[in-house]
Coordinates of C-alpha atoms and ligand atoms in Angstrom, one line a residue:
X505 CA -30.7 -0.7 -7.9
X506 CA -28.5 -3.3 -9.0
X507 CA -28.9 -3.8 -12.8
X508 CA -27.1 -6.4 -15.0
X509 CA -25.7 -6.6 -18.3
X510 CA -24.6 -9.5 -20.0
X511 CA -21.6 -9.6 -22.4
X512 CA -22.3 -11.1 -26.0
X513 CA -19.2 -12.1 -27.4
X514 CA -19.0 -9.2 -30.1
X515 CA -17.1 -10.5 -32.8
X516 CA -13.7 -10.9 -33.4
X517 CA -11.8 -8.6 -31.1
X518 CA -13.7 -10.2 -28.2
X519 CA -12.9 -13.6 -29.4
X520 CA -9.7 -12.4 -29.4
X521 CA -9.3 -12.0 -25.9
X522 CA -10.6 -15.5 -24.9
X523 CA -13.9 -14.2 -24.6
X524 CA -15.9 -17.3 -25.4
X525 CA -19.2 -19.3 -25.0
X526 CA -18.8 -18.8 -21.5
X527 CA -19.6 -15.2 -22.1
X528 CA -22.6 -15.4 -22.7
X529 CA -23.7 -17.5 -19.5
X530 CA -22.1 -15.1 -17.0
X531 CA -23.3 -11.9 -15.9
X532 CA -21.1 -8.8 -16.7
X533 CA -22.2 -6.4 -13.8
X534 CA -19.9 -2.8 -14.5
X535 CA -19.8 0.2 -11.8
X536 CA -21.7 2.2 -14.0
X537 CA -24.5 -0.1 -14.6
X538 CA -24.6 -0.4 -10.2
X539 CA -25.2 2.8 -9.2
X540 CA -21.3 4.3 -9.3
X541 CA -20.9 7.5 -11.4
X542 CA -17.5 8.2 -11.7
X543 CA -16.6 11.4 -10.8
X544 CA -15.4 14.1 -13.7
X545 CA -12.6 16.7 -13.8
X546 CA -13.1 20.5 -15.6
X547 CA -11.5 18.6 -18.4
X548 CA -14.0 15.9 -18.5
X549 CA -11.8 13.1 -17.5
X550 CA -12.4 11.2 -14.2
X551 CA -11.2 13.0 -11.3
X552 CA -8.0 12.0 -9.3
X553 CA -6.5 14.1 -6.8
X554 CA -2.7 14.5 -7.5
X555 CA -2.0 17.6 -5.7
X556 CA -2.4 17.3 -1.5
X557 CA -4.9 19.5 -0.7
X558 CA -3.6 20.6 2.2
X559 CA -0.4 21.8 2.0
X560 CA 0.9 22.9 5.6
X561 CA 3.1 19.5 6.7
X562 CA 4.0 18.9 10.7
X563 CA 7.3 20.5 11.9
X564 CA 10.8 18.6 10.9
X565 CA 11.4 15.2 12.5
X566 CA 14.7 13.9 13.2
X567 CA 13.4 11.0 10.5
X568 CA 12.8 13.8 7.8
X569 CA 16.2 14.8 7.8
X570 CA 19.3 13.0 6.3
X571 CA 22.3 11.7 8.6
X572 CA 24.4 14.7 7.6
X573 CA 21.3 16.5 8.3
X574 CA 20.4 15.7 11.6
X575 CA 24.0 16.4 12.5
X576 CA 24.0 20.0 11.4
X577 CA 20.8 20.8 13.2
X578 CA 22.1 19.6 16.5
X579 CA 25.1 21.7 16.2
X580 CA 22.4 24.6 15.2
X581 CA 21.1 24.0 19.0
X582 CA 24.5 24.5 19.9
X583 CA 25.3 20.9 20.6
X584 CA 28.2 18.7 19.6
X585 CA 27.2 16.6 16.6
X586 CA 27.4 13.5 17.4
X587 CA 24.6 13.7 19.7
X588 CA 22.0 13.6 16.4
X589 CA 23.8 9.8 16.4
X590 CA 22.3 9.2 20.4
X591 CA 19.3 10.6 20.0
X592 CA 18.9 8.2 16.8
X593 CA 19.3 5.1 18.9
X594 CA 16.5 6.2 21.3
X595 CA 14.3 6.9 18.7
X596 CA 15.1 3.9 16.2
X597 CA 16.3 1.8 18.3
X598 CA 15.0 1.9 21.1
X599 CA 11.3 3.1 20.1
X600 CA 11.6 6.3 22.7
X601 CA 11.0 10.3 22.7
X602 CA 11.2 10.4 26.1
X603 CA 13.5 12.5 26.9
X604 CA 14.1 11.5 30.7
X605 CA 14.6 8.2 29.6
X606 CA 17.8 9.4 27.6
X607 CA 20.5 9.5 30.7
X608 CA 23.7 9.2 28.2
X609 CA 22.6 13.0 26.8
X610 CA 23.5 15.9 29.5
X611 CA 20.6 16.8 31.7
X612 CA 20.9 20.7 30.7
X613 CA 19.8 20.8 27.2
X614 CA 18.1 17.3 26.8
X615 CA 14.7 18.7 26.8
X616 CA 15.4 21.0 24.1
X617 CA 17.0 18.7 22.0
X618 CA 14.2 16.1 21.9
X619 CA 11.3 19.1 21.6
X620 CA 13.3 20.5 18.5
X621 CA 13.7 16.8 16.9
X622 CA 11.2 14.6 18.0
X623 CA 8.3 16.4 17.9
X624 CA 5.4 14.1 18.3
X625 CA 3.4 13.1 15.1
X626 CA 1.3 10.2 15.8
X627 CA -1.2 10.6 18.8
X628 CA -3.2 7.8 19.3
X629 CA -7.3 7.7 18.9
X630 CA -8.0 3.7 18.7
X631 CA -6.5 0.2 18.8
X632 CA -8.9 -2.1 17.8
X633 CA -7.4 -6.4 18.0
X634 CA -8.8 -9.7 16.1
X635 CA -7.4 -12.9 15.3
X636 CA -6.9 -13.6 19.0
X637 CA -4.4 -10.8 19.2
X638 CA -2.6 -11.5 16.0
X639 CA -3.9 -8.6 14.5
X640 CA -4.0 -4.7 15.9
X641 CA -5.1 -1.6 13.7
X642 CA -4.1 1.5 14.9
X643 CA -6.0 4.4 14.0
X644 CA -3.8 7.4 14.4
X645 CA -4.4 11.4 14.7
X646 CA -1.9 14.1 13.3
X647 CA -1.1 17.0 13.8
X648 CA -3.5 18.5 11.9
X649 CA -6.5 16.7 12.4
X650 CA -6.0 14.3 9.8
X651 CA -6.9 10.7 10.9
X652 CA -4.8 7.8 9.5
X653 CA -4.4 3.8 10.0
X654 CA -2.0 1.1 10.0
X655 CA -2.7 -2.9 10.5
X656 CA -0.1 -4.8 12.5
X657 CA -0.1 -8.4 11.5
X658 CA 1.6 -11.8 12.8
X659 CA 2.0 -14.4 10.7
X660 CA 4.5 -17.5 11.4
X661 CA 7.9 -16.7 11.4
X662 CA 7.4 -12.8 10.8
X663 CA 5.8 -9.3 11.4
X664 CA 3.7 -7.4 9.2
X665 CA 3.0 -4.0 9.1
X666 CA 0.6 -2.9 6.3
X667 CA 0.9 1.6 6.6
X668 CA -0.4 4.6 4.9
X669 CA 1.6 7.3 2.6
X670 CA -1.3 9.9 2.6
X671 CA -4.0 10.5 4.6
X672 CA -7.3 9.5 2.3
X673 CA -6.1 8.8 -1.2
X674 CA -7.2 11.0 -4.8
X675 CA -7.2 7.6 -6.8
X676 CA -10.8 7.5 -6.1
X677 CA -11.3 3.2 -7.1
X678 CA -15.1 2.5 -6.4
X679 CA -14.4 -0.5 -4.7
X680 CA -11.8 0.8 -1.6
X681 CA -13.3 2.6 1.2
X682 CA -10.2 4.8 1.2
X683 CA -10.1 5.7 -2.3
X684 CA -14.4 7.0 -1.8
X685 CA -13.1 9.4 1.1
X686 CA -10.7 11.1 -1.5
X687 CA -7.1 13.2 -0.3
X688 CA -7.0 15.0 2.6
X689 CA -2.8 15.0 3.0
X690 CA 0.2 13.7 1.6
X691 CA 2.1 12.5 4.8
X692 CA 5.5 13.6 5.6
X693 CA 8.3 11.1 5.7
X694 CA 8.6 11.5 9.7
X695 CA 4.8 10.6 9.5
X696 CA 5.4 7.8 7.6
X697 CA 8.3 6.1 9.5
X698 CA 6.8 6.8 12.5
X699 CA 4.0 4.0 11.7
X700 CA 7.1 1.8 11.9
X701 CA 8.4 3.2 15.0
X702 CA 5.4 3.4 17.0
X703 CA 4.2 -0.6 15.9
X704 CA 8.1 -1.6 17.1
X705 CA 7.1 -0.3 20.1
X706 CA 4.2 -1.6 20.4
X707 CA 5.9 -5.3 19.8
X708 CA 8.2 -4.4 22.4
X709 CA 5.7 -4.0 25.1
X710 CA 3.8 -7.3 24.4
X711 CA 1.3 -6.1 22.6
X712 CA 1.4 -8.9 19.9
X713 CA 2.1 -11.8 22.7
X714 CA 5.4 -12.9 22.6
X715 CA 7.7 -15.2 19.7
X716 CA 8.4 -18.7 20.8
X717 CA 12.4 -18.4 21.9
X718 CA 11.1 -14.9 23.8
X719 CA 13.6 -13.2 21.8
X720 CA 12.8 -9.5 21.0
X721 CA 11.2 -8.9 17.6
X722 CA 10.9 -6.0 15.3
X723 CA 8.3 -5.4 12.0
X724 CA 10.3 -7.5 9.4
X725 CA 8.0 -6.7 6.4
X726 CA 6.7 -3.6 5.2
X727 CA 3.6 -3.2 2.6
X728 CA 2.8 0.1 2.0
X729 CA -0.9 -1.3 1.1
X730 CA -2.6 1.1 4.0
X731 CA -4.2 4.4 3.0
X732 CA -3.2 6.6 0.4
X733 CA -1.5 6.0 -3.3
X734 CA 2.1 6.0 -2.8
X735 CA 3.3 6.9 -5.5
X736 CA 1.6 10.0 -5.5
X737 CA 4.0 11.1 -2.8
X738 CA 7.0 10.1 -4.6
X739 CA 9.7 12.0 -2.8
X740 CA 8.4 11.7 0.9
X741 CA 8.0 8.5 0.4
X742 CA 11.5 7.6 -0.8
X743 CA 13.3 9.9 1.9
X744 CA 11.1 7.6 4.2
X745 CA 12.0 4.1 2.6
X746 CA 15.9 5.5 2.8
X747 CA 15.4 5.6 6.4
X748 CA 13.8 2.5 6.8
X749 CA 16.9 1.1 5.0
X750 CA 19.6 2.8 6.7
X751 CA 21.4 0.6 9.4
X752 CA 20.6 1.2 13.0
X753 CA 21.1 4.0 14.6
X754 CA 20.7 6.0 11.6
X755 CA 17.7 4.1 11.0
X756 CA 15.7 0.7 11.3
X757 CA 18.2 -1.5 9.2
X758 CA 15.1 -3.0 7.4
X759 CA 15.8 -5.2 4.1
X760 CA 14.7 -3.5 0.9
X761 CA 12.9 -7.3 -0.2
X762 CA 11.0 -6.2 2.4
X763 CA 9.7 -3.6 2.2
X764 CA 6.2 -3.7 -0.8
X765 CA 5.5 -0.3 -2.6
X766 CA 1.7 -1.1 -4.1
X767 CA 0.3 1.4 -6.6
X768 CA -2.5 1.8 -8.2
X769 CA -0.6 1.9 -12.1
X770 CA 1.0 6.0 -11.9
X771 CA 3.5 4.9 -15.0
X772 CA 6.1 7.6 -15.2
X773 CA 6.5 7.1 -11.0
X774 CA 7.0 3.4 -11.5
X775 CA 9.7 3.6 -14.2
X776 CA 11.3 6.1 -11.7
X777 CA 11.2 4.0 -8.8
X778 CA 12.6 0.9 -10.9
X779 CA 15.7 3.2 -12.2
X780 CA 16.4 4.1 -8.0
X781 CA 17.6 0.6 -8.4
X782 CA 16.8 -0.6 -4.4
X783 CA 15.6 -4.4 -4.6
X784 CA 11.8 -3.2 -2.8
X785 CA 9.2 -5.4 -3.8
X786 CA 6.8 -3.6 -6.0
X787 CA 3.3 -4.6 -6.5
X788 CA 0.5 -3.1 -9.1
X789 CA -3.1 -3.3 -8.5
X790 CA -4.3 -3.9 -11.9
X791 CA -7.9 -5.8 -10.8
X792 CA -8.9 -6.0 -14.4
X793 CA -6.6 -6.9 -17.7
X794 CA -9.0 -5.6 -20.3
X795 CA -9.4 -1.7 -20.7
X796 CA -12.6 -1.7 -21.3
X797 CA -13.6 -2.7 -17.6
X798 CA -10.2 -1.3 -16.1
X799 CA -11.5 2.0 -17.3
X800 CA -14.4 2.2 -14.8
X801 CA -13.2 0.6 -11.9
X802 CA -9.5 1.5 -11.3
X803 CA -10.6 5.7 -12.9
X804 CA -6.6 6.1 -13.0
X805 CA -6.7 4.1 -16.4
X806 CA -7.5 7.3 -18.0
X807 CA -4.4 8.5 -18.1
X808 CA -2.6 5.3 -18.5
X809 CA -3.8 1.7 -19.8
X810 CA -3.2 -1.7 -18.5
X811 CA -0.3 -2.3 -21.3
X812 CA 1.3 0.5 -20.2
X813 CA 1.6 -0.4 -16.8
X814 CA 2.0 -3.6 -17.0
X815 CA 5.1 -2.9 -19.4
X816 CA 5.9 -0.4 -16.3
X817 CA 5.8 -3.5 -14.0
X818 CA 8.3 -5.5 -16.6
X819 CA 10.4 -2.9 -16.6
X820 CA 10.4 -2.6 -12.6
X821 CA 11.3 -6.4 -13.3
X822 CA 14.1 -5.5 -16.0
X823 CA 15.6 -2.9 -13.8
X824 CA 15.8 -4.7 -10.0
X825 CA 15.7 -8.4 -11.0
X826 CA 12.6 -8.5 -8.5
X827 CA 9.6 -10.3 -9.2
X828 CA 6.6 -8.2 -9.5
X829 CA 2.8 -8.8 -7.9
X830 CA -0.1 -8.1 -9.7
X831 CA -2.9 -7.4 -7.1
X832 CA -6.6 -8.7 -8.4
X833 CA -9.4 -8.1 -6.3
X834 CA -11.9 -10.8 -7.7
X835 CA -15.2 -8.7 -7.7
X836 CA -18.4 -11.6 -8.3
X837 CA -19.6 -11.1 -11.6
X838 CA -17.4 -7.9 -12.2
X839 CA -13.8 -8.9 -13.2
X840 CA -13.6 -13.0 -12.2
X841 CA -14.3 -13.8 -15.7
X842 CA -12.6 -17.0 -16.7
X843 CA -11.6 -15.3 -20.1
X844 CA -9.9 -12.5 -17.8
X845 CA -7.6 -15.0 -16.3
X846 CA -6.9 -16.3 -19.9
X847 CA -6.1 -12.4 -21.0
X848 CA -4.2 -11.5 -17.9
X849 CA -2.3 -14.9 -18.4
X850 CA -1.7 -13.8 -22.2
X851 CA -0.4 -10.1 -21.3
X852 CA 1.8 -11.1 -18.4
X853 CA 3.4 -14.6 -21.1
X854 CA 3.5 -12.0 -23.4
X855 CA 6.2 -9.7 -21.8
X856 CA 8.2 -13.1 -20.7
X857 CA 8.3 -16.0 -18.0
X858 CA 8.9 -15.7 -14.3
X859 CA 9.1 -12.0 -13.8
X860 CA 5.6 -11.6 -12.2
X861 CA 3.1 -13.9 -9.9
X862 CA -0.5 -12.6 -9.2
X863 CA -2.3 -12.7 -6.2
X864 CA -5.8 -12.3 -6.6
X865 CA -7.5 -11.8 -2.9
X866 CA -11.4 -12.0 -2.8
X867 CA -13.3 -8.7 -2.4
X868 CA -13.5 -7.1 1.0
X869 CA -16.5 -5.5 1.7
X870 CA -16.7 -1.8 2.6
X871 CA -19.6 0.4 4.0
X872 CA -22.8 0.9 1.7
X873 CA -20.7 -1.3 -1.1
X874 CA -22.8 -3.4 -3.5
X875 CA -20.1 -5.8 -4.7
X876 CA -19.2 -8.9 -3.3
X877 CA -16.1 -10.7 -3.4
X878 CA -16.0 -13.7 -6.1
X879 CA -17.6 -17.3 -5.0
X880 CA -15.4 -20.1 -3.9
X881 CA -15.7 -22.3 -7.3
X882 CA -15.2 -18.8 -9.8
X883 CA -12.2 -18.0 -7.3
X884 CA -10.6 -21.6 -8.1
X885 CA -11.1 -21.6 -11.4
X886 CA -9.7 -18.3 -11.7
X887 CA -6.5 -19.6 -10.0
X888 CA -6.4 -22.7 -11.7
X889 CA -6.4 -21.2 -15.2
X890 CA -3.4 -18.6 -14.2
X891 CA -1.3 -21.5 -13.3
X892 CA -2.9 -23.7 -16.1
X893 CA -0.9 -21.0 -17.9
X894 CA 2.5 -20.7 -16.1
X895 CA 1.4 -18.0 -13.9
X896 CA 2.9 -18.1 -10.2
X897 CA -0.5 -17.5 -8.3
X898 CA -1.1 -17.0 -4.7
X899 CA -4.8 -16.6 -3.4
X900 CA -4.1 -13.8 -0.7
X901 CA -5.1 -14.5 3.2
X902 CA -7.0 -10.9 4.0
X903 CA -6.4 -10.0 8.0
X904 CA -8.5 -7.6 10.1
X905 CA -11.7 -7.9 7.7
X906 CA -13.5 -7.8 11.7
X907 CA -11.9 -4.5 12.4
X908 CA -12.3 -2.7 8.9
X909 CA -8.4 -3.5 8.7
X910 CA -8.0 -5.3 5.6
X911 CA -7.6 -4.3 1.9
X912 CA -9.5 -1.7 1.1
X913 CA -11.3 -1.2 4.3
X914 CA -9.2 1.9 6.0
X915 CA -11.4 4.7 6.2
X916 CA -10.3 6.1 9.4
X917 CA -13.1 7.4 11.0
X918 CA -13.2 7.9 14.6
Ligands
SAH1417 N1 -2.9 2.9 -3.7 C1 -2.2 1.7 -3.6 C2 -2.4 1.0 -2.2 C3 -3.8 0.7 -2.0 S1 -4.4 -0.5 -0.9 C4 -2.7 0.7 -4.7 O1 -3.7 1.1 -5.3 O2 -2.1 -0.3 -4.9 C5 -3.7 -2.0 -1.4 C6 -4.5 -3.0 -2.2 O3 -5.8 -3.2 -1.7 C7 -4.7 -2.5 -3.6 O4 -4.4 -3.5 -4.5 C8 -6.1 -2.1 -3.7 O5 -6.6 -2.1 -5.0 C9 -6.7 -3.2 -2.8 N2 -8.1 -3.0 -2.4 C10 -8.7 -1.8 -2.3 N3 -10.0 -2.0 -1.9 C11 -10.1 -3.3 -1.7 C12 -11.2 -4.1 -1.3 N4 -12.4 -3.6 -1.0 N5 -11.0 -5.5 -1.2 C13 -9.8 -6.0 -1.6 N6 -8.8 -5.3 -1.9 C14 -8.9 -4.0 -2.0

């Protein structure tokens, strides 16, 4: 039941926007108008899913806790503290919970030690591989039940691990496969560093062939791009990104540059994270620059509107002195609009010159979707009127589209 509209330009406001003969030739094809009914609230606004669901998080992990922390719990088990520092290296370090591997800690004791602060969080269901091995997703099972994935990724000259913040997500964006299952969990910090753990480890053993020199490797980049809005689990994930920064063996001595925190555009969260003042990359998945069309497809514009995040993003900009990404899914015949790269080029001039460069990636499909990602000609000419206008654009590469690991694709189903 796919039905089409076509835009007429509409006067002066349209005109406005750039909106122009070519209007009239292309289709204008809206989730409402394909068969997508957004979703209401009690309040009649579209339903998102701030609040977790399930409340009941796994039991502490030594990569919950703080350094200080982790040193008063071991002496709570009766042990000198600076064995929170030991058990660190195995873990970050050294990728290991098992606790007869870890001769430099006394035999009597050693068993207690690791049950009481590495309890294990991520068990294992699936490891799927494409791009002749350069690629694995990992689909993961926690403690509750709750199924989640990460995509580990080798490109030249680095390692990319794409993970989730929650399991599911409560954005509910018609186009991601995540976003359609909805919020089962917020994952704990532990949960979430663990991804990082668990993929060294599984660089360690081989398991993404080997670099050139033979040297050991390690996940140098970061995108928090997998399930879940991040965001929406603001202080998890910042205990978890203080981790990830914290030299070894407190934790994995990562860069902040990075490490990318995407969201889907939750305003008052972004301003926060810019005033933490940590140099993260920060990306915003805006997919449409007009409100009308932003509205329906991204239901979080609601509550706030493409100028405000994008003045969100600028201040992110203002703040770290890091140039933002602006994620655009180019949707055929929904948002690849050559006057929407015209607007989107107009908004981003508007708030000043080199703080932001898009990256528009084509559509990946998910299960029972109707939307298609952009043809190659509309694709160009969407990038080539971005630059055209100043605009630092990089088409994105999508990985794992064979395994349901790209963008958009994580469903985690077993
Ligand atoms: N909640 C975060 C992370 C989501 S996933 C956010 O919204 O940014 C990372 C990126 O993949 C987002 O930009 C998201 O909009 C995009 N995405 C979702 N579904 C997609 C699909 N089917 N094809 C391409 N990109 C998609």
């Amino acid at each position: 039941m796919v039905s089409e509209t076509t835009i007429l330009p509409t006067g002066r406001a349209a005109r406005r926007d750039g909106e122009g003969a070519e209007a009239g030739s292309r289709r204008q094809v809206r989730p409402a108008t394909e068969g997508w009914t957004q979703q209401l609230a009690s309040d009649g606004r579209p339903a998102l899913q701030f609040a977790s669901p399930r409340r009941k998080q796994p039991e502490t992990h030594l990569a919950d806790l703080s350094p200080a922390e982790r040193k008063a719990k071991v002496e709570e088990l009766g042990l000198p503290g600076f064995r929170a520092k030991q058990l660190s290296t195995h873990y970050f370090t050294h990728c290991t919970t098992d606790a007869a591997a870890m001769t430099d800690l006394p035999a009597s004791g050693r068993e207690e030690l690791v049950s009481a602060l590495l309890p294990p969080l991520l068990t294992e269901v699936r490891r799927l591989r494409t791009d002749d091995g350069r690629t694995i997703k990992f689909l993961w099972r926690l403690f509750d039940g709750a199924l989640v994935e990460s995509v580990l990724m080798r490109y030249p000259g680095r390692i990319t691990l794409c993970i989730s913040s929650q399991a599911g997500c409560g954005m509910n964006c018609p186009f991601c496969a995540t976003g359609q299952a909805g919020l089962t969990r917020n994952l704990s910090a532990a949960e979430i560093v663990d991804q990082v753990v668990a993929a060294n480890k599984a660089i360690a053993d081989g398991e993404l062939g080997h670099s050139r020199g033979g040297e050991p490797e390690r996940v140098h980049n970061i995108v928090f791009m997998g399930m879940g809005e991040p965001l929406a689990n603001y202080k998890r994930l910042m205990s978890a990104i203080r981790t990830l920064l914290a030299p070894q063996p407190d934790g994995l001595g990562m860069s902040a540059r990075g490490i990318t925190v995407s969201s889907v555009g939750l305003v008052p969260a972004i301003r926060k994270l810019a005033d933490e003042s940590i140099p993260l990359t920060f990306a915003l998945s805006l997919h449409a620059p007009d409100d009308g069309l932003r509205d329906e497809l991204i239901p979080v514009n609601s509550r706030w509107k493409v100028d405000e995040a994008l003045d969100a993003a600028h201040y992110y900009f203002e703040k770290t002195g890091r140039r933002v990404s602006i994620e655009y899914a180019l949707i055929k015949d929904m948002n690849d609009h050559g006057w929407r790269a015209d607007l989107l080029a107009q908004k981003l001039n508007e708030r000043g010159r080199g703080w932001v460069h898009v990256n528009p990636i084509p559509l990946n499909p998910t299960p029972g979707s109707i939307w298609t990602a952009s043809e190659r000609d509309v694709t160009d000419e969407f990038v080539r009127r971005l630059e055209a206008a100043g605009i630092a654009t990089t088409l994105r590469d999508t990985r794992g589209k064979e395994i349901d690991g790209a963008c958009g694709q994580l469903a985690a189903a077993e």
